[in-house]
Amino acid sequence: IDEVVAIIKKASDVDNARRTLMKRFKLSESQAQAILDMKLSRLTTMERRKIAEELENTLKEIDYLRAILGAPELLDEEIVKELKTIRERFGDERKTTIIDEDEIAGSYEVIPREEQVVIVTRAGYLKRMSETSFTRLRSRIMPVDKDKDIDYPIQIIRCDYDDNLMVFTEEGRCYSPKVSLLPEVGGGQRGKTLRVLLGSEREERISFAISTKDGNERYVVFVTKNGLIKRSKLNLFFNARRKGIIAMILKNGDRVVSGTLTTGKDDLIISTARGQVIRLSEEDIRPSGRNAGGVIGIKLLKDDHVIKITNAEDKKFLILVTSSGYMKKVSLNEFGKKRRASMGVKSFSDIVIVGEVISVEAVNNEDTVLVSLSNGKTYQLSVTKVKELKRGSRGVKIKEVTGRKRVMNLIKFPVR
């Protein structure tokens, strides 16, 4: 002790004293600092005796613990003893509830049971509105902002407030936000993107979305820009949640452009920008898991790409529209079934004149479609008012498409 005191008194500063103590007594930096922090009162005979006793007890504790660790029987006895102690101290009923983070928002709200309408846009926005608001707005469901790029709906979905959506992106991933998390807005507002809704790190373009309502025994079918097709059971994606999961493996810069919900025995229509259409049975496509790619669905011409897949089951017509505004309704009987990986048939006789095909929908005369134009306006049209023509015909020019206006998209209003 006298030597320690002498070292501290002779040191020029605290750092010098610490280094000298470490060198002289082979101490660690923490041990040397503990000596420097010690009060002089602890140097009395009584305090020194306490330190010696503390050291002795610590060494005994070390020996005891080493004995336990070296004998499995003693270790098991110690674990059982400590668990019993924990049970006696904390064995009461849980006072909190464990809730999935996706279920927190809105889980205890008292909500009206009115059906909801979800709108998915090309720019990646999601929004919802009540059935009453949607019916009132109809053709005014999108904002018109001349200072921003034109956005337009790519899908309209009817669902319940407490449903989950399955949102599939071009990158082949699936996310599952709750409908209740989507912003309820009017027609003049954009909504929110997936990244904002889920707090994800990257922005992904949405290809399509479906509701999980009554989906246990159903399938989802994807189609890619390069003509690949994939069929998977819908329940594989029920655990997508916030972070998302892989839905389809993509290669060579390919991307998912469209998808549809099926029963497992439906007829499907794949259409391309250059007017090729193939009708095939989904039973020709073997179901595959999430971590799989696709198989060839349609053989593409040079410089062509797939634009859409649509479910044709129980439908009588195809309605087709081009970028230049040519529209027609064609009987599905003119599109015979083909084996997958064939080229299909032409849906327009002269694609150079009518422009690229923008959208194809399988419909009945009772249906209504929504047409989006490049000036930001949308208008609804009853299928009964679309002229039925032959498959190879040019179609009828939409009167609203004048000058430099172009058709951006055509989608079907969901049936109640």
PDB file of C-alpha atoms in Angstrom, residues 146-336:
ATOM      1  CA  LYS A 146     -50.604  18.975 -65.171  1.00  0.00           C
ATOM      2  CA  ASP A 147     -47.354  19.473 -63.234  1.00  0.00           C
ATOM      3  CA  LYS A 148     -46.876  15.730 -62.661  1.00  0.00           C
ATOM      4  CA  ASP A 149     -46.595  12.701 -64.917  1.00  0.00           C
ATOM      5  CA  ILE A 150     -49.913  11.206 -65.933  1.00  0.00           C
ATOM      6  CA  ASP A 151     -50.992   8.392 -63.646  1.00  0.00           C
ATOM      7  CA  TYR A 152     -53.833   5.984 -64.306  1.00  0.00           C
ATOM      8  CA  PRO A 153     -55.491   2.963 -62.652  1.00  0.00           C
ATOM      9  CA  ILE A 154     -54.204  -0.496 -63.563  1.00  0.00           C
ATOM     10  CA  GLN A 155     -56.618  -2.346 -61.301  1.00  0.00           C
ATOM     11  CA  ILE A 156     -59.767  -1.843 -59.244  1.00  0.00           C
ATOM     12  CA  ILE A 157     -60.515  -4.382 -56.503  1.00  0.00           C
ATOM     13  CA  ARG A 158     -63.607  -4.847 -54.363  1.00  0.00           C
ATOM     14  CA  CYS A 159     -62.891  -6.200 -50.881  1.00  0.00           C
ATOM     15  CA  ASP A 160     -63.706  -5.882 -47.177  1.00  0.00           C
ATOM     16  CA  TYR A 161     -62.077  -3.488 -44.714  1.00  0.00           C
ATOM     17  CA  ASP A 162     -60.366  -6.272 -42.756  1.00  0.00           C
ATOM     18  CA  ASP A 163     -59.081  -8.189 -45.803  1.00  0.00           C
ATOM     19  CA  ASN A 164     -55.435  -8.531 -46.713  1.00  0.00           C
ATOM     20  CA  LEU A 165     -54.205  -7.570 -50.157  1.00  0.00           C
ATOM     21  CA  MET A 166     -51.549  -9.492 -52.032  1.00  0.00           C
ATOM     22  CA  VAL A 167     -49.528  -7.010 -54.034  1.00  0.00           C
ATOM     23  CA  PHE A 168     -47.173  -8.469 -56.653  1.00  0.00           C
ATOM     24  CA  THR A 169     -44.376  -6.339 -58.081  1.00  0.00           C
ATOM     25  CA  GLU A 170     -42.465  -6.310 -61.351  1.00  0.00           C
ATOM     26  CA  GLU A 171     -39.399  -7.593 -59.471  1.00  0.00           C
ATOM     27  CA  GLY A 172     -41.243 -10.829 -58.640  1.00  0.00           C
ATOM     28  CA  ARG A 173     -41.983 -10.123 -54.964  1.00  0.00           C
ATOM     29  CA  CYS A 174     -45.207 -10.263 -52.986  1.00  0.00           C
ATOM     30  CA  TYR A 175     -46.304  -7.941 -50.172  1.00  0.00           C
ATOM     31  CA  SER A 176     -49.452  -8.233 -48.083  1.00  0.00           C
ATOM     32  CA  PRO A 177     -50.700  -4.956 -46.570  1.00  0.00           C
ATOM     33  CA  LYS A 178     -54.040  -4.833 -44.820  1.00  0.00           C
ATOM     34  CA  VAL A 179     -56.809  -3.004 -46.641  1.00  0.00           C
ATOM     35  CA  SER A 180     -57.377  -1.016 -43.446  1.00  0.00           C
ATOM     36  CA  LEU A 181     -53.839   0.436 -43.724  1.00  0.00           C
ATOM     37  CA  LEU A 182     -54.532   1.986 -47.120  1.00  0.00           C
ATOM     38  CA  PRO A 183     -55.428   5.686 -47.031  1.00  0.00           C
ATOM     39  CA  GLU A 184     -59.105   6.398 -47.556  1.00  0.00           C
ATOM     40  CA  VAL A 185     -59.065   9.292 -50.003  1.00  0.00           C
ATOM     41  CA  GLY A 186     -61.175  10.936 -52.649  1.00  0.00           C
ATOM     42  CA  GLY A 187     -60.728  10.823 -56.394  1.00  0.00           C
ATOM     43  CA  GLY A 188     -58.483  13.887 -56.392  1.00  0.00           C
ATOM     44  CA  GLN A 189     -55.791  12.335 -54.180  1.00  0.00           C
ATOM     45  CA  ARG A 190     -53.039   9.915 -55.142  1.00  0.00           C
ATOM     46  CA  GLY A 191     -52.870   7.611 -52.120  1.00  0.00           C
ATOM     47  CA  LYS A 192     -49.596   6.063 -50.894  1.00  0.00           C
ATOM     48  CA  THR A 193     -46.896   3.882 -52.394  1.00  0.00           C
ATOM     49  CA  LEU A 194     -45.884   0.461 -51.068  1.00  0.00           C
ATOM     50  CA  ARG A 195     -42.636   1.899 -49.718  1.00  0.00           C
ATOM     51  CA  VAL A 196     -44.477   4.515 -47.654  1.00  0.00           C
ATOM     52  CA  LEU A 197     -47.175   2.096 -46.477  1.00  0.00           C
ATOM     53  CA  LEU A 198     -44.825  -0.674 -45.390  1.00  0.00           C
ATOM     54  CA  GLY A 199     -41.675   1.293 -44.585  1.00  0.00           C
ATOM     55  CA  SER A 200     -39.618  -0.746 -47.052  1.00  0.00           C
ATOM     56  CA  GLU A 201     -36.203   0.392 -48.237  1.00  0.00           C
ATOM     57  CA  ARG A 202     -36.877   0.390 -51.972  1.00  0.00           C
ATOM     58  CA  GLU A 203     -39.657   1.411 -54.308  1.00  0.00           C
ATOM     59  CA  GLU A 204     -41.027  -1.359 -56.521  1.00  0.00           C
ATOM     60  CA  ARG A 205     -43.477  -1.010 -59.394  1.00  0.00           C
ATOM     61  CA  ILE A 206     -46.734  -2.869 -58.861  1.00  0.00           C
ATOM     62  CA  SER A 207     -47.819  -5.386 -61.514  1.00  0.00           C
ATOM     63  CA  PHE A 208     -51.121  -6.484 -60.006  1.00  0.00           C
ATOM     64  CA  ALA A 209     -52.907  -7.083 -56.718  1.00  0.00           C
ATOM     65  CA  ILE A 210     -55.581  -9.444 -55.446  1.00  0.00           C
ATOM     66  CA  SER A 211     -57.684  -9.798 -52.308  1.00  0.00           C
ATOM     67  CA  THR A 212     -57.082 -12.824 -50.071  1.00  0.00           C
ATOM     68  CA  LYS A 213     -60.789 -13.229 -49.420  1.00  0.00           C
ATOM     69  CA  ASP A 214     -61.871 -16.862 -49.988  1.00  0.00           C
ATOM     70  CA  GLY A 215     -58.548 -17.693 -51.595  1.00  0.00           C
ATOM     71  CA  ASN A 216     -57.438 -20.896 -49.867  1.00  0.00           C
ATOM     72  CA  GLU A 217     -58.141 -23.242 -52.780  1.00  0.00           C
ATOM     73  CA  ARG A 218     -57.263 -20.854 -55.579  1.00  0.00           C
ATOM     74  CA  TYR A 219     -54.214 -20.179 -57.703  1.00  0.00           C
ATOM     75  CA  VAL A 220     -52.356 -17.099 -58.885  1.00  0.00           C
ATOM     76  CA  VAL A 221     -50.889 -17.046 -62.401  1.00  0.00           C
ATOM     77  CA  PHE A 222     -48.050 -14.691 -63.376  1.00  0.00           C
ATOM     78  CA  VAL A 223     -46.856 -13.705 -66.834  1.00  0.00           C
ATOM     79  CA  THR A 224     -43.611 -11.886 -67.646  1.00  0.00           C
ATOM     80  CA  LYS A 225     -42.627  -9.386 -70.299  1.00  0.00           C
ATOM     81  CA  ASN A 226     -40.586 -12.064 -72.098  1.00  0.00           C
ATOM     82  CA  GLY A 227     -43.493 -14.497 -72.298  1.00  0.00           C
ATOM     83  CA  LEU A 228     -42.902 -16.785 -69.299  1.00  0.00           C
ATOM     84  CA  ILE A 229     -45.844 -18.031 -67.269  1.00  0.00           C
ATOM     85  CA  LYS A 230     -46.038 -19.462 -63.757  1.00  0.00           C
ATOM     86  CA  ARG A 231     -48.868 -20.900 -61.647  1.00  0.00           C
ATOM     87  CA  SER A 232     -48.718 -21.182 -57.846  1.00  0.00           C
ATOM     88  CA  LYS A 233     -51.186 -21.879 -55.049  1.00  0.00           C
ATOM     89  CA  LEU A 234     -52.422 -18.653 -53.537  1.00  0.00           C
ATOM     90  CA  ASN A 235     -51.876 -19.827 -49.962  1.00  0.00           C
ATOM     91  CA  LEU A 236     -48.099 -19.851 -50.558  1.00  0.00           C
ATOM     92  CA  PHE A 237     -48.210 -16.063 -50.228  1.00  0.00           C
ATOM     93  CA  PHE A 238     -50.353 -15.683 -47.110  1.00  0.00           C
ATOM     94  CA  ASN A 239     -47.267 -14.970 -44.959  1.00  0.00           C
ATOM     95  CA  ALA A 240     -45.895 -12.155 -47.147  1.00  0.00           C
ATOM     96  CA  ARG A 241     -46.418  -9.385 -44.558  1.00  0.00           C
ATOM     97  CA  ARG A 242     -44.415  -6.158 -44.494  1.00  0.00           C
ATOM     98  CA  LYS A 243     -40.984  -7.257 -45.678  1.00  0.00           C
ATOM     99  CA  GLY A 244     -42.320  -9.202 -48.635  1.00  0.00           C
ATOM    100  CA  ILE A 245     -41.387 -12.620 -50.013  1.00  0.00           C
ATOM    101  CA  ILE A 246     -40.190 -13.989 -53.334  1.00  0.00           C
ATOM    102  CA  ALA A 247     -43.063 -14.843 -55.685  1.00  0.00           C
ATOM    103  CA  MET A 248     -41.137 -15.662 -58.867  1.00  0.00           C
ATOM    104  CA  ILE A 249     -37.484 -15.994 -59.847  1.00  0.00           C
ATOM    105  CA  LEU A 250     -36.656 -13.728 -62.805  1.00  0.00           C
ATOM    106  CA  LYS A 251     -33.636 -13.789 -65.122  1.00  0.00           C
ATOM    107  CA  ASN A 252     -32.090 -11.729 -67.922  1.00  0.00           C
ATOM    108  CA  GLY A 253     -33.800  -8.476 -66.962  1.00  0.00           C
ATOM    109  CA  ASP A 254     -37.284  -9.980 -67.230  1.00  0.00           C
ATOM    110  CA  ARG A 255     -40.149  -8.601 -65.119  1.00  0.00           C
ATOM    111  CA  VAL A 256     -43.653  -9.584 -64.086  1.00  0.00           C
ATOM    112  CA  VAL A 257     -46.150  -7.541 -66.123  1.00  0.00           C
ATOM    113  CA  SER A 258     -49.486  -9.069 -65.187  1.00  0.00           C
ATOM    114  CA  GLY A 259     -51.262 -11.733 -63.179  1.00  0.00           C
ATOM    115  CA  THR A 260     -54.673 -13.152 -62.397  1.00  0.00           C
ATOM    116  CA  LEU A 261     -56.514 -15.255 -59.840  1.00  0.00           C
ATOM    117  CA  THR A 262     -57.809 -18.668 -61.005  1.00  0.00           C
ATOM    118  CA  THR A 263     -59.682 -21.750 -59.805  1.00  0.00           C
ATOM    119  CA  GLY A 264     -57.179 -24.251 -61.219  1.00  0.00           C
ATOM    120  CA  LYS A 265     -59.280 -25.141 -64.274  1.00  0.00           C
ATOM    121  CA  ASP A 266     -59.711 -21.819 -66.084  1.00  0.00           C
ATOM    122  CA  ASP A 267     -58.966 -20.636 -69.614  1.00  0.00           C
ATOM    123  CA  LEU A 268     -56.347 -17.881 -69.805  1.00  0.00           C
ATOM    124  CA  ILE A 269     -55.604 -15.249 -72.446  1.00  0.00           C
ATOM    125  CA  ILE A 270     -52.067 -13.896 -72.930  1.00  0.00           C
ATOM    126  CA  SER A 271     -51.746 -10.859 -75.193  1.00  0.00           C
ATOM    127  CA  THR A 272     -48.773  -8.942 -76.593  1.00  0.00           C
ATOM    128  CA  ALA A 273     -48.074  -5.384 -77.712  1.00  0.00           C
ATOM    129  CA  ARG A 274     -47.908  -6.442 -81.378  1.00  0.00           C
ATOM    130  CA  GLY A 275     -51.336  -8.026 -81.242  1.00  0.00           C
ATOM    131  CA  GLN A 276     -50.571 -11.728 -80.733  1.00  0.00           C
ATOM    132  CA  VAL A 277     -53.097 -13.553 -78.540  1.00  0.00           C
ATOM    133  CA  ILE A 278     -52.958 -17.090 -77.174  1.00  0.00           C
ATOM    134  CA  ARG A 279     -55.740 -18.904 -75.347  1.00  0.00           C
ATOM    135  CA  LEU A 280     -54.615 -21.787 -73.170  1.00  0.00           C
ATOM    136  CA  SER A 281     -55.824 -23.953 -70.313  1.00  0.00           C
ATOM    137  CA  GLU A 282     -54.186 -23.297 -66.980  1.00  0.00           C
ATOM    138  CA  GLU A 283     -54.102 -27.065 -66.431  1.00  0.00           C
ATOM    139  CA  ASP A 284     -51.286 -27.152 -69.013  1.00  0.00           C
ATOM    140  CA  ILE A 285     -49.148 -25.199 -66.529  1.00  0.00           C
ATOM    141  CA  ARG A 286     -47.807 -27.309 -63.694  1.00  0.00           C
ATOM    142  CA  PRO A 287     -48.054 -25.576 -60.290  1.00  0.00           C
ATOM    143  CA  SER A 288     -44.704 -24.547 -58.796  1.00  0.00           C
ATOM    144  CA  GLY A 289     -43.374 -23.105 -55.553  1.00  0.00           C
ATOM    145  CA  ARG A 290     -42.362 -19.552 -54.752  1.00  0.00           C
ATOM    146  CA  ASN A 291     -38.659 -19.993 -55.467  1.00  0.00           C
ATOM    147  CA  ALA A 292     -39.170 -21.099 -59.053  1.00  0.00           C
ATOM    148  CA  GLY A 293     -39.111 -19.387 -62.415  1.00  0.00           C
ATOM    149  CA  GLY A 294     -41.653 -19.758 -65.174  1.00  0.00           C
ATOM    150  CA  VAL A 295     -42.109 -21.787 -68.341  1.00  0.00           C
ATOM    151  CA  ILE A 296     -42.714 -20.460 -71.848  1.00  0.00           C
ATOM    152  CA  GLY A 297     -46.309 -19.306 -72.150  1.00  0.00           C
ATOM    153  CA  ILE A 298     -46.204 -17.623 -75.559  1.00  0.00           C
ATOM    154  CA  LYS A 299     -43.538 -17.566 -78.243  1.00  0.00           C
ATOM    155  CA  LEU A 300     -42.800 -13.928 -79.084  1.00  0.00           C
ATOM    156  CA  LEU A 301     -42.084 -12.259 -82.390  1.00  0.00           C
ATOM    157  CA  LYS A 302     -39.006 -10.060 -82.674  1.00  0.00           C
ATOM    158  CA  ASP A 303     -39.366  -6.755 -80.760  1.00  0.00           C
ATOM    159  CA  ASP A 304     -42.608  -7.951 -79.160  1.00  0.00           C
ATOM    160  CA  HIS A 305     -43.463  -8.285 -75.471  1.00  0.00           C
ATOM    161  CA  VAL A 306     -46.336  -9.476 -73.295  1.00  0.00           C
ATOM    162  CA  ILE A 307     -48.706  -6.833 -71.924  1.00  0.00           C
ATOM    163  CA  LYS A 308     -51.349  -8.796 -70.057  1.00  0.00           C
ATOM    164  CA  ILE A 309     -52.882 -12.061 -68.917  1.00  0.00           C
ATOM    165  CA  THR A 310     -56.622 -12.245 -68.276  1.00  0.00           C
ATOM    166  CA  ASN A 311     -58.935 -14.969 -67.000  1.00  0.00           C
ATOM    167  CA  ALA A 312     -61.437 -15.899 -69.718  1.00  0.00           C
ATOM    168  CA  GLU A 313     -63.482 -18.441 -67.757  1.00  0.00           C
ATOM    169  CA  ASP A 314     -67.253 -17.862 -68.172  1.00  0.00           C
ATOM    170  CA  LYS A 315     -66.571 -14.915 -70.495  1.00  0.00           C
ATOM    171  CA  LYS A 316     -67.928 -14.461 -74.021  1.00  0.00           C
ATOM    172  CA  PHE A 317     -65.781 -11.691 -75.490  1.00  0.00           C
ATOM    173  CA  LEU A 318     -62.375 -10.117 -75.604  1.00  0.00           C
ATOM    174  CA  ILE A 319     -62.265  -6.335 -75.670  1.00  0.00           C
ATOM    175  CA  LEU A 320     -59.048  -4.944 -77.169  1.00  0.00           C
ATOM    176  CA  VAL A 321     -57.746  -1.374 -77.394  1.00  0.00           C
ATOM    177  CA  THR A 322     -54.643   0.151 -78.995  1.00  0.00           C
ATOM    178  CA  SER A 323     -52.563   3.202 -78.137  1.00  0.00           C
ATOM    179  CA  SER A 324     -54.051   5.134 -81.080  1.00  0.00           C
ATOM    180  CA  GLY A 325     -57.570   4.561 -79.789  1.00  0.00           C
ATOM    181  CA  TYR A 326     -58.844   1.658 -81.890  1.00  0.00           C
ATOM    182  CA  MET A 327     -61.196  -0.560 -79.920  1.00  0.00           C
ATOM    183  CA  LYS A 328     -63.200  -3.668 -80.695  1.00  0.00           C
ATOM    184  CA  LYS A 329     -65.063  -6.568 -79.117  1.00  0.00           C
ATOM    185  CA  VAL A 330     -64.336 -10.043 -80.465  1.00  0.00           C
ATOM    186  CA  SER A 331     -66.053 -13.337 -79.646  1.00  0.00           C
ATOM    187  CA  LEU A 332     -63.831 -15.653 -77.628  1.00  0.00           C
ATOM    188  CA  ASN A 333     -64.853 -18.422 -80.020  1.00  0.00           C
ATOM    189  CA  GLU A 334     -62.441 -16.873 -82.544  1.00  0.00           C
ATOM    190  CA  PHE A 335     -59.535 -17.691 -80.249  1.00  0.00           C
ATOM    191  CA  GLY A 336     -59.178 -21.461 -80.166  1.00  0.00           C
TER     192      GLY A 336
END
